[in-house]
Tab-separated table of C-alpha atoms in Angstrom:
chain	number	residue	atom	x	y	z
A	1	UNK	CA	86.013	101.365	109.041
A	2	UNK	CA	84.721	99.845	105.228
A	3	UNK	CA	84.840	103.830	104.040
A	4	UNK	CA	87.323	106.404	104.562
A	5	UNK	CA	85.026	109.692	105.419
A	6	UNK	CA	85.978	112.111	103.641
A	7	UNK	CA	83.098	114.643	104.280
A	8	UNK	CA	84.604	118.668	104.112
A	9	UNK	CA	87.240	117.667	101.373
A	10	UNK	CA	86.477	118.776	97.697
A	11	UNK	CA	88.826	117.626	94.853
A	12	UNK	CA	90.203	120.344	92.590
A	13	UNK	CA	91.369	120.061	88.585
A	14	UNK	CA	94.276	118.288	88.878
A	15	UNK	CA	97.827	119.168	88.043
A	16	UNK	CA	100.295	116.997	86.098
A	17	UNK	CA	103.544	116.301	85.028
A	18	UNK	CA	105.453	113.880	83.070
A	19	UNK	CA	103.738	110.025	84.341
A	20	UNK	CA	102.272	112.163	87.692
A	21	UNK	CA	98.616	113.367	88.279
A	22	UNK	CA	98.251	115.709	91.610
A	23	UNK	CA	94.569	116.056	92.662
A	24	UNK	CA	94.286	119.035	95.474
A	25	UNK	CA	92.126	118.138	98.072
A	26	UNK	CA	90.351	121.343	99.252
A	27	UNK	CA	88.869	121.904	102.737
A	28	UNK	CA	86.236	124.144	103.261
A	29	UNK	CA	86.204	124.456	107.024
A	30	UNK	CA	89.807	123.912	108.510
A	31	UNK	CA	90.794	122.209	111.828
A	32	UNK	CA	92.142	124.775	113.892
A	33	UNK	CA	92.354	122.179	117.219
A	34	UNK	CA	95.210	120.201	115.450
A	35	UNK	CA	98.094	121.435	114.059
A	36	UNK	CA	100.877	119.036	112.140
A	37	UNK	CA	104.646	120.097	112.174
A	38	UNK	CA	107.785	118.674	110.586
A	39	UNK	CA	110.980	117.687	112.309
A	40	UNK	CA	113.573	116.166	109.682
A	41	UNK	CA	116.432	113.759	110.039
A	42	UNK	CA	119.470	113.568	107.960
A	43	UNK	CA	118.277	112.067	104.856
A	44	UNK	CA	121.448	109.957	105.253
A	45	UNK	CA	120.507	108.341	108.511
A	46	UNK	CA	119.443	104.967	109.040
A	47	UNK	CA	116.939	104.949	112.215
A	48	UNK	CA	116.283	101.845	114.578
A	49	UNK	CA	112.538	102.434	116.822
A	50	UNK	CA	112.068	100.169	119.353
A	51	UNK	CA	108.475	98.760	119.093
A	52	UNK	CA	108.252	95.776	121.700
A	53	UNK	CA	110.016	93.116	123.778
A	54	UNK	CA	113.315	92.106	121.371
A	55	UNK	CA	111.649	93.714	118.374
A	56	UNK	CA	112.768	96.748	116.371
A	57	UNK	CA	111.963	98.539	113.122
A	58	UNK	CA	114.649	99.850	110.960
A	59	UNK	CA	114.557	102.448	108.419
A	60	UNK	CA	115.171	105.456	106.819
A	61	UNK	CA	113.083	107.649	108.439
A	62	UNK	CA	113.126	111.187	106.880
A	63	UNK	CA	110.306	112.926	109.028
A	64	UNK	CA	110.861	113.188	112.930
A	65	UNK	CA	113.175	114.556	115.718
A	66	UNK	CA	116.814	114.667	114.655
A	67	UNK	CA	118.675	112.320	117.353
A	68	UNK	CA	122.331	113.564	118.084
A	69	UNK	CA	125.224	111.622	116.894
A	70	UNK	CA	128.775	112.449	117.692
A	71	UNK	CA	132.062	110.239	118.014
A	72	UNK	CA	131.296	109.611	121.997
A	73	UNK	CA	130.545	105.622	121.182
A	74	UNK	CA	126.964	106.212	119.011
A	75	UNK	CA	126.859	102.819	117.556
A	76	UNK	CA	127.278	102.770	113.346
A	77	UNK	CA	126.865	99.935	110.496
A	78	UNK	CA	129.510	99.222	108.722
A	79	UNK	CA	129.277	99.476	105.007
A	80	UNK	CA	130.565	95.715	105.018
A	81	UNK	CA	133.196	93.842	106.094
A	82	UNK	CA	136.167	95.912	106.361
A	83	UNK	CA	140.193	96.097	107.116
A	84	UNK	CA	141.887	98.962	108.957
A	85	UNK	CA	144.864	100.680	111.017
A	86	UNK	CA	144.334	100.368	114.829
A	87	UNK	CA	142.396	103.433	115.122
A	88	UNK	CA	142.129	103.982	111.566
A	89	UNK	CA	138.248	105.306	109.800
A	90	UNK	CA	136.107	103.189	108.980
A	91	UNK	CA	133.029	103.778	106.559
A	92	UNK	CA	130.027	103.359	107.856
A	93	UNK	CA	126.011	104.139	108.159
A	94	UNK	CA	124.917	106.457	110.998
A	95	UNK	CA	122.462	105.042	113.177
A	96	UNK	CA	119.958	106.905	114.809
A	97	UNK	CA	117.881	105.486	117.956
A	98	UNK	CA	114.284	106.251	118.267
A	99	UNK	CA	111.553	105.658	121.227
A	100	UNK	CA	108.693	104.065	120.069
A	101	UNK	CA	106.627	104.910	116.770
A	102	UNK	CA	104.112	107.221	119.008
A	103	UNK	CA	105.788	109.365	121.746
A	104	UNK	CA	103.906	111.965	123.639
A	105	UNK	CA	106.671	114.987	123.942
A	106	UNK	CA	104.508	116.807	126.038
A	107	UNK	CA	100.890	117.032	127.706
A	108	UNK	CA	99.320	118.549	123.982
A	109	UNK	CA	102.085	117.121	121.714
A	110	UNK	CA	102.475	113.796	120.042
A	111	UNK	CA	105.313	112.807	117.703
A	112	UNK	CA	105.154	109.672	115.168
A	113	UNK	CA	106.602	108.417	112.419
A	114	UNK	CA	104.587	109.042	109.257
A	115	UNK	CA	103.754	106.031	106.821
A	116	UNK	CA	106.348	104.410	109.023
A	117	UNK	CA	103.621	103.732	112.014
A	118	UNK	CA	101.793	101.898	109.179
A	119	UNK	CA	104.244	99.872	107.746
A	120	UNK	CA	105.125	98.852	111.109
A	121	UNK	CA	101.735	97.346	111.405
A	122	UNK	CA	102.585	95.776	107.908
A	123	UNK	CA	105.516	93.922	108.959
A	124	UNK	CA	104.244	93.155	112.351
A	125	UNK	CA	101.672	91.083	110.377
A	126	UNK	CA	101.321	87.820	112.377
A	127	UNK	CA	105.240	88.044	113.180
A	128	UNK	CA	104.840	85.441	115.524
A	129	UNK	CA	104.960	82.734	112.856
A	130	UNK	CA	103.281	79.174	113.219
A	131	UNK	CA	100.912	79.191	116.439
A	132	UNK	CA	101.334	75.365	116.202
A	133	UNK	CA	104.534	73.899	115.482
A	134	UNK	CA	103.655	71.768	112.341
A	135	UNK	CA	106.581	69.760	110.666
A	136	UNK	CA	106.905	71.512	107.866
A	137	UNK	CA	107.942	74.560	109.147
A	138	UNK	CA	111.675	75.091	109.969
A	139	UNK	CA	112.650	75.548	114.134
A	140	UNK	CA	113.087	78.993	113.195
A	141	UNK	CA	109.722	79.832	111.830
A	142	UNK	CA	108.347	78.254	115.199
A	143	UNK	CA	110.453	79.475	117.521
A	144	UNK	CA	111.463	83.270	116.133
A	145	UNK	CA	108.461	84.123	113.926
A	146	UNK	CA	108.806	85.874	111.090
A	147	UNK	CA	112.036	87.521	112.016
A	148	UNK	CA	113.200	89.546	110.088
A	149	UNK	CA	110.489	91.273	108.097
A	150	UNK	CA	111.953	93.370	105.355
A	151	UNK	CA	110.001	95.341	102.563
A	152	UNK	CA	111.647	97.369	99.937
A	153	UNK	CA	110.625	100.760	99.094
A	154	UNK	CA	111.345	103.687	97.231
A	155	UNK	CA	111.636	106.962	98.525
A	156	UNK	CA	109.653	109.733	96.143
A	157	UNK	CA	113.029	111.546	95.017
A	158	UNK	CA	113.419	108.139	93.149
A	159	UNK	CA	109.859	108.233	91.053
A	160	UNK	CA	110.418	109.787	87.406
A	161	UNK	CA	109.006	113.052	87.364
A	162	UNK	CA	107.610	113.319	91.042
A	163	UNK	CA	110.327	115.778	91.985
A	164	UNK	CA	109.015	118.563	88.741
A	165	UNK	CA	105.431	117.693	89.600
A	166	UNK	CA	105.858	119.041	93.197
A	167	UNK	CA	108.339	121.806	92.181
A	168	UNK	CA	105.547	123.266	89.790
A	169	UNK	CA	102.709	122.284	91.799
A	170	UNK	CA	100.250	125.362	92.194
A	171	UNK	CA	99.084	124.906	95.677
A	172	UNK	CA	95.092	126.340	96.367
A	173	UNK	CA	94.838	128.564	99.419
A	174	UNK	CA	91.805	126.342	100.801
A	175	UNK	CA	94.083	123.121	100.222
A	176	UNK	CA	94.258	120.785	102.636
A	177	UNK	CA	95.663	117.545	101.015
A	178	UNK	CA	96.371	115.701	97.812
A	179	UNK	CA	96.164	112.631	96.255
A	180	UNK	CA	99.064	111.531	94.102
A	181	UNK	CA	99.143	109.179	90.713
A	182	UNK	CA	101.580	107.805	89.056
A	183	UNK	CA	100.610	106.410	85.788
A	184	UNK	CA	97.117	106.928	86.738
A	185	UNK	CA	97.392	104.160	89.754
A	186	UNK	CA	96.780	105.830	93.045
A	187	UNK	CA	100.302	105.976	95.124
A	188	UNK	CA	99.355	108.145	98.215
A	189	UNK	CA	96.731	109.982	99.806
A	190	UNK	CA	97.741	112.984	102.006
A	191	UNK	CA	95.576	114.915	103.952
A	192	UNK	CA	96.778	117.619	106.863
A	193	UNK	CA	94.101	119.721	109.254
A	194	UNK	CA	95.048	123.032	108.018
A	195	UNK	CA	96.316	124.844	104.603
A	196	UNK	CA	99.087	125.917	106.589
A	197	UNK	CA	99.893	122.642	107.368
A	198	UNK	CA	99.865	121.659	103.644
A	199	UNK	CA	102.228	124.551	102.455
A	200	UNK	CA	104.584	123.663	105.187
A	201	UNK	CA	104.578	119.687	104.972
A	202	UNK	CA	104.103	119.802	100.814
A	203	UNK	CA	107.766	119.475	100.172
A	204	UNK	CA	108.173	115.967	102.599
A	205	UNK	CA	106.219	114.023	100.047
A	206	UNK	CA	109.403	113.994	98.228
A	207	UNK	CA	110.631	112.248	101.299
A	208	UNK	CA	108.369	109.571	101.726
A	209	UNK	CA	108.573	105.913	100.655
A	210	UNK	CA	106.537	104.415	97.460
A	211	UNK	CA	105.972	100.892	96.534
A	212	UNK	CA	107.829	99.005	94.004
A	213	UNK	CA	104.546	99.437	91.542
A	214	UNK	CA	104.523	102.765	91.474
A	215	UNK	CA	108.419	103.228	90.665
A	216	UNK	CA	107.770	100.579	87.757
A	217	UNK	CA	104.901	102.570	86.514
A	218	UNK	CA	106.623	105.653	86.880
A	219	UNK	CA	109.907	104.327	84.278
A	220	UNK	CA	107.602	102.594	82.279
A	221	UNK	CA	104.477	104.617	80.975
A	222	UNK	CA	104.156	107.599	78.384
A	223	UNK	CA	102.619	110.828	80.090
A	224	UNK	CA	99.420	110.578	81.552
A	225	UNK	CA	96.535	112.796	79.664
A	226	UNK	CA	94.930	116.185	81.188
A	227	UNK	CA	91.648	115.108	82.113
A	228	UNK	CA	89.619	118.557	79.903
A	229	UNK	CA	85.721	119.518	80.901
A	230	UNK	CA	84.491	121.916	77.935
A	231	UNK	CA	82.074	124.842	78.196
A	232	UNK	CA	78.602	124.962	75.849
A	233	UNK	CA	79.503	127.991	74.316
A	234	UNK	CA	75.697	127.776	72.810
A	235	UNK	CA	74.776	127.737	76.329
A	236	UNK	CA	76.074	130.996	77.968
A	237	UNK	CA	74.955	134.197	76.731
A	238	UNK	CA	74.980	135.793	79.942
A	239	UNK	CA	77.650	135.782	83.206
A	240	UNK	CA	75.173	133.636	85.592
A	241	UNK	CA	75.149	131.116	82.302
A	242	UNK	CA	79.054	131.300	82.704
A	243	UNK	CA	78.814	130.671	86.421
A	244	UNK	CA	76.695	127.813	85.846
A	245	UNK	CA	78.766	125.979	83.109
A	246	UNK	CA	81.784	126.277	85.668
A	247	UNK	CA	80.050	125.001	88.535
A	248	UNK	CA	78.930	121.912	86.517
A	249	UNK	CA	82.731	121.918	84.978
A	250	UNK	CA	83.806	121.450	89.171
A	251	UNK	CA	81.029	118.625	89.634
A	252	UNK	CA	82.693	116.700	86.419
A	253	UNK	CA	86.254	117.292	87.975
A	254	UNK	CA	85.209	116.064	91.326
A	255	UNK	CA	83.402	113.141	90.191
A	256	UNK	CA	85.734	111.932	88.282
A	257	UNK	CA	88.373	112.169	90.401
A	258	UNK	CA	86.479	110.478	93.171
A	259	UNK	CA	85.640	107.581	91.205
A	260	UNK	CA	89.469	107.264	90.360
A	261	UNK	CA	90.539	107.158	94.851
A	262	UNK	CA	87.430	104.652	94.679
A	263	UNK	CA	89.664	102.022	95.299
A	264	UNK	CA	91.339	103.565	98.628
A	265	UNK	CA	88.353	105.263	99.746
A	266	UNK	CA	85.349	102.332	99.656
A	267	UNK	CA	87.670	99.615	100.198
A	268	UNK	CA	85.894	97.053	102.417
A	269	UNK	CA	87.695	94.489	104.941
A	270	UNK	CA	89.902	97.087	106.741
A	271	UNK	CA	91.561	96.244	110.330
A	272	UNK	CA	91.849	99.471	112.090
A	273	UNK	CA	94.059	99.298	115.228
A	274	UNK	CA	94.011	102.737	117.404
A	275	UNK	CA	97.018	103.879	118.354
A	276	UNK	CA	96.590	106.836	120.908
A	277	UNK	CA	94.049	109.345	121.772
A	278	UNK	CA	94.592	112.805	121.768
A	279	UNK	CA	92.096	115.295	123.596
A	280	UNK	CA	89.055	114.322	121.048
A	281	UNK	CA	91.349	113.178	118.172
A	282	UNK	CA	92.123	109.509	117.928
A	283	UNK	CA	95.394	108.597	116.003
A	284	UNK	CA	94.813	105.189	113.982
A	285	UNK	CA	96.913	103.330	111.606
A	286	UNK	CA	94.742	100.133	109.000
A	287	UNK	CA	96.047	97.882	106.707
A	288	UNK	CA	93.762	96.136	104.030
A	289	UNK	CA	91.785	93.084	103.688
A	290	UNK	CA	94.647	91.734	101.296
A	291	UNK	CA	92.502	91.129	98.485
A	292	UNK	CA	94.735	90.354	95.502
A	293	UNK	CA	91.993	91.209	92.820
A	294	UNK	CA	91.805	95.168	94.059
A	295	UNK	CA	93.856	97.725	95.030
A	296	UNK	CA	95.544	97.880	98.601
A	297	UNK	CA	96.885	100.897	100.401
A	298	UNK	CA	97.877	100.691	104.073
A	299	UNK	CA	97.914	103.895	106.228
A	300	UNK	CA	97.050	106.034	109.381
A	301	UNK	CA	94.236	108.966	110.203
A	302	UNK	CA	94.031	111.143	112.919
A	303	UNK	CA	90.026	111.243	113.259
A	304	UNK	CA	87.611	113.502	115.171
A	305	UNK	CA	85.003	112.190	118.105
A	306	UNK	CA	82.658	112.533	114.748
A	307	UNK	CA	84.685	110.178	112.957
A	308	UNK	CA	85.616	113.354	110.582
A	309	UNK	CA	89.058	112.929	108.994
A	310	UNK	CA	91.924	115.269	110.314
A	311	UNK	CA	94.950	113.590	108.707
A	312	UNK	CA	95.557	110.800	106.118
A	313	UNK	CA	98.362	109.527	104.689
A	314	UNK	CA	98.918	106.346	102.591
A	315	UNK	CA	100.811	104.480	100.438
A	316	UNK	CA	100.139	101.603	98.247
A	317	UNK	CA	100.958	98.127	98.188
A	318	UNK	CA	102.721	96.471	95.414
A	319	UNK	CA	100.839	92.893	94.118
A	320	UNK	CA	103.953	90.891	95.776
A	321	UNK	CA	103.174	92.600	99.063
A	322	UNK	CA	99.499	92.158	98.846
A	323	UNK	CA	100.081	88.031	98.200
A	324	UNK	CA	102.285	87.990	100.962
A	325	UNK	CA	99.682	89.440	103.436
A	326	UNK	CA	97.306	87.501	101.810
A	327	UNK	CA	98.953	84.067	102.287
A	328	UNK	CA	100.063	85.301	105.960
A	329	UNK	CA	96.449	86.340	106.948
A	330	UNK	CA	95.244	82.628	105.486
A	331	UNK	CA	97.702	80.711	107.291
A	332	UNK	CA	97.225	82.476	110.262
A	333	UNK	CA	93.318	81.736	110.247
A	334	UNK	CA	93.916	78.216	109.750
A	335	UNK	CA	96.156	77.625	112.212
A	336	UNK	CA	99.252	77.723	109.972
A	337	UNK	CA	98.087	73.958	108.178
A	338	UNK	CA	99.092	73.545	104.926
A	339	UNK	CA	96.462	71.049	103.774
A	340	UNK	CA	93.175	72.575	105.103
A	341	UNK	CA	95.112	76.487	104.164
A	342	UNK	CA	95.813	74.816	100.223
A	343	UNK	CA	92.280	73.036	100.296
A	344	UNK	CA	90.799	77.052	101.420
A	345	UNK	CA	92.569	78.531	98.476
A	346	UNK	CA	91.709	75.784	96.014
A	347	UNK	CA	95.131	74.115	95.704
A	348	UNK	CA	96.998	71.066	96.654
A	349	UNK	CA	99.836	71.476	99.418
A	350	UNK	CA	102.675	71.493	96.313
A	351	UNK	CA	100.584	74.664	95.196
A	352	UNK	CA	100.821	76.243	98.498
A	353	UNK	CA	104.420	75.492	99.227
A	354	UNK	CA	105.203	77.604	95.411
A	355	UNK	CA	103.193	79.971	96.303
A	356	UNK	CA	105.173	80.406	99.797
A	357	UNK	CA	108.460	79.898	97.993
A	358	UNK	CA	107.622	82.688	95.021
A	359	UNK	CA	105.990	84.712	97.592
A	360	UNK	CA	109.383	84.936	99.474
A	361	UNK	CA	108.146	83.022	102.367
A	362	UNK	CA	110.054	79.821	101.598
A	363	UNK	CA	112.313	80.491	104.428
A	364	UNK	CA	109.575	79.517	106.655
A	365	UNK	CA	109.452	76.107	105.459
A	366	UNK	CA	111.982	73.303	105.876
A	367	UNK	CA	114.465	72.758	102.982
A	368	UNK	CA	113.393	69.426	102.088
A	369	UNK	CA	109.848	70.680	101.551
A	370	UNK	CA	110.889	73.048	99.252
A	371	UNK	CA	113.901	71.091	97.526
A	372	UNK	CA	111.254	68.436	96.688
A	373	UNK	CA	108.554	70.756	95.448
A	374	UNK	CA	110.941	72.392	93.374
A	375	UNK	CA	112.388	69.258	91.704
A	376	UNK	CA	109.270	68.059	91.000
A	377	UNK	CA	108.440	71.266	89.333
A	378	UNK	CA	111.386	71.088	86.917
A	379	UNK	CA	110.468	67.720	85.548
């Protein structure tokens, strides 16, 4: 999949507010074979999903069955290390325990875990580590992988302005999705089978997670601008001249718009890994080709037998994150060498190694490696 189809989906005039640009994605034709519900958690709730032999994904995860906790022996993190009374409170995170990312929950249901299923595919990025146990990598590296894999998000309560944008947000009756800028830099796509679906799932984008980019552009940058068509007044004398002017007003919105999601939609070098059939819908999560130079957004459809899109979401990658699954997918191809991997990315080994090490992958490597690299890099 180079191209995202996104045939039956019209952008509107978008909406803003403050640093955030909404662009309503209209659907002429809805899917009335597919329906998408919400299930919450507490907001407050830390989730664990199981997701293979001795491997688990941890999370807040906002969006999915609530799983019962009570004082019966549910298992808890401690906010730290603390002292108490025999018997005494102690503060702590709730933890709740999912099964899988993808669960069928009946013969025509299937719950996941939204943006989650994606990032898991993210983090699961060559988590075996080194497929050949070179010196330079540390016993750990060989023999555990890249365990543990942590990311930081933000959740979209947390992005100036995001929370008003929604709030005000005049939602189309045909609308079937969005796609959501902050500072003008693409931070999710969101699409949903029916307008139903969209009225009903619109306030959960508050709930979602964000990259680091977009939370920086969000504090940093003035308002964005209302992108403004203007009617030839010279040119309409009568109400079909009207119509006409508006029409070619909509063809202006929708091309431009277009040409700003270019990046997410005609992205080339996408992995797509299908998760799980569903009658003649195929759930499917893809990450990127990891090109710094452009932008990356990992994510998950629900597609048709045509290859039609039924659901989208997305969310962006921040540079750091991109450069780590850049250097990961390198390594990876090359058999986890650093000489012929440096010599492939037009560098020396002491130019790979600081890359690793400012790429927060110098954990991999043994500490001498990186002691040395280092001291020679203060001289």
């Amino acid at each position: 999949m180079t191209v995202l189809d996104l045939a039956g989906l019209t952008s509107a005039p978008a909406q803003t507010w403050g640093v955030v640009r909404l662009v309503p994605l209209l659907r002429e034709s809805p899917v009335v074979d597919l329906r998408l519900h919400a299930s919450l958690h507490d907001p407050a709730e830390a989730s664990i999903v199981h997701v293979g032999p001795s491997t688990a994904y941890a999370s807040l995860v906002p969006h999915a069955f609530v799983a019962d906790w009570t004082g019966d022996g549910t298992p808890a993190a401690a906010y730290g290390t603390q002292l108490a009374q025999p018997g005494g409170a102690i503060g702590c995170i709730r933890l709740g325990y999912r099964r899988r990312m993808v669960r069928r929950e009946g013969r025509r249901r299937l719950r996941f875990l939204p943006l989650h299923l994606a990032m898991e595919g993210y983090l699961g990025l060559h988590f075996g580590g080194p497929s050949i146990a070179w010196e330079e990598w540390t016993r750990q590296a060989v023999t555990q992988g890249l365990s543990p894999r942590v990311e930081l998000t933000y959740a979209g309560a947390q992005i100036p302005d995001l929370a008003e944008a929604l709030r005000i947000f005049e939602i189309y009756p045909e609308q079937c999705g969005v796609l959501l800028y902050v500072a003008d830099a693409l931070a999710a796509a969101f699409v949903v089978p029916h307008p139903d679906d969209y009225r009903t799932l619109h306030p959960t984008l508050l709930g979602d997670f964000y990259g680091e980019l977009l939370y920086q552009y969000g504090s940093l940058y003035p308002p964005v601008q209302d992108f403004v068509t203007r009617i030839d007044e010279a040119a309409v004398t009568t109400v079909a001249d009207l119509r006409a002017q508006l029409v070619a007003a909509r063809r202006e919105w929708t091309a431009f718009h277009d040409t700003m999601a270019g990046g997410l939609v005609t992205a080339s070098g996408r992995t797509v890994t299908e998760i799980r059939t569903m009658g003649r819908f195929t759930l499917s999560r893809f990450l990127p080709a990891f090109d710094p130079d452009v932008e990356n957004h990992i994510g998950e459809t629900i597609t048709d037998e045509a290859g039609h899109l039924a659901y989208l979401m997305t969310v962006r990658l921040s540079a750091a994150q991109t450069r780590r699954g850049y250097l990961l997918s390198r390594l990876a191809s090359l058999d986890w060498d650093l000489d012929t991997t440096a010599a492939d990315l037009g560098t020396d080994r002491e130019g790979l190694v600081q890359r690793l090490d400012r790429a927060g992958l110098g954990h991999l490597l043994r500490a001498d490696v990186i002691d040395a690299v280092r001291r020679r890099a203060r001289r």
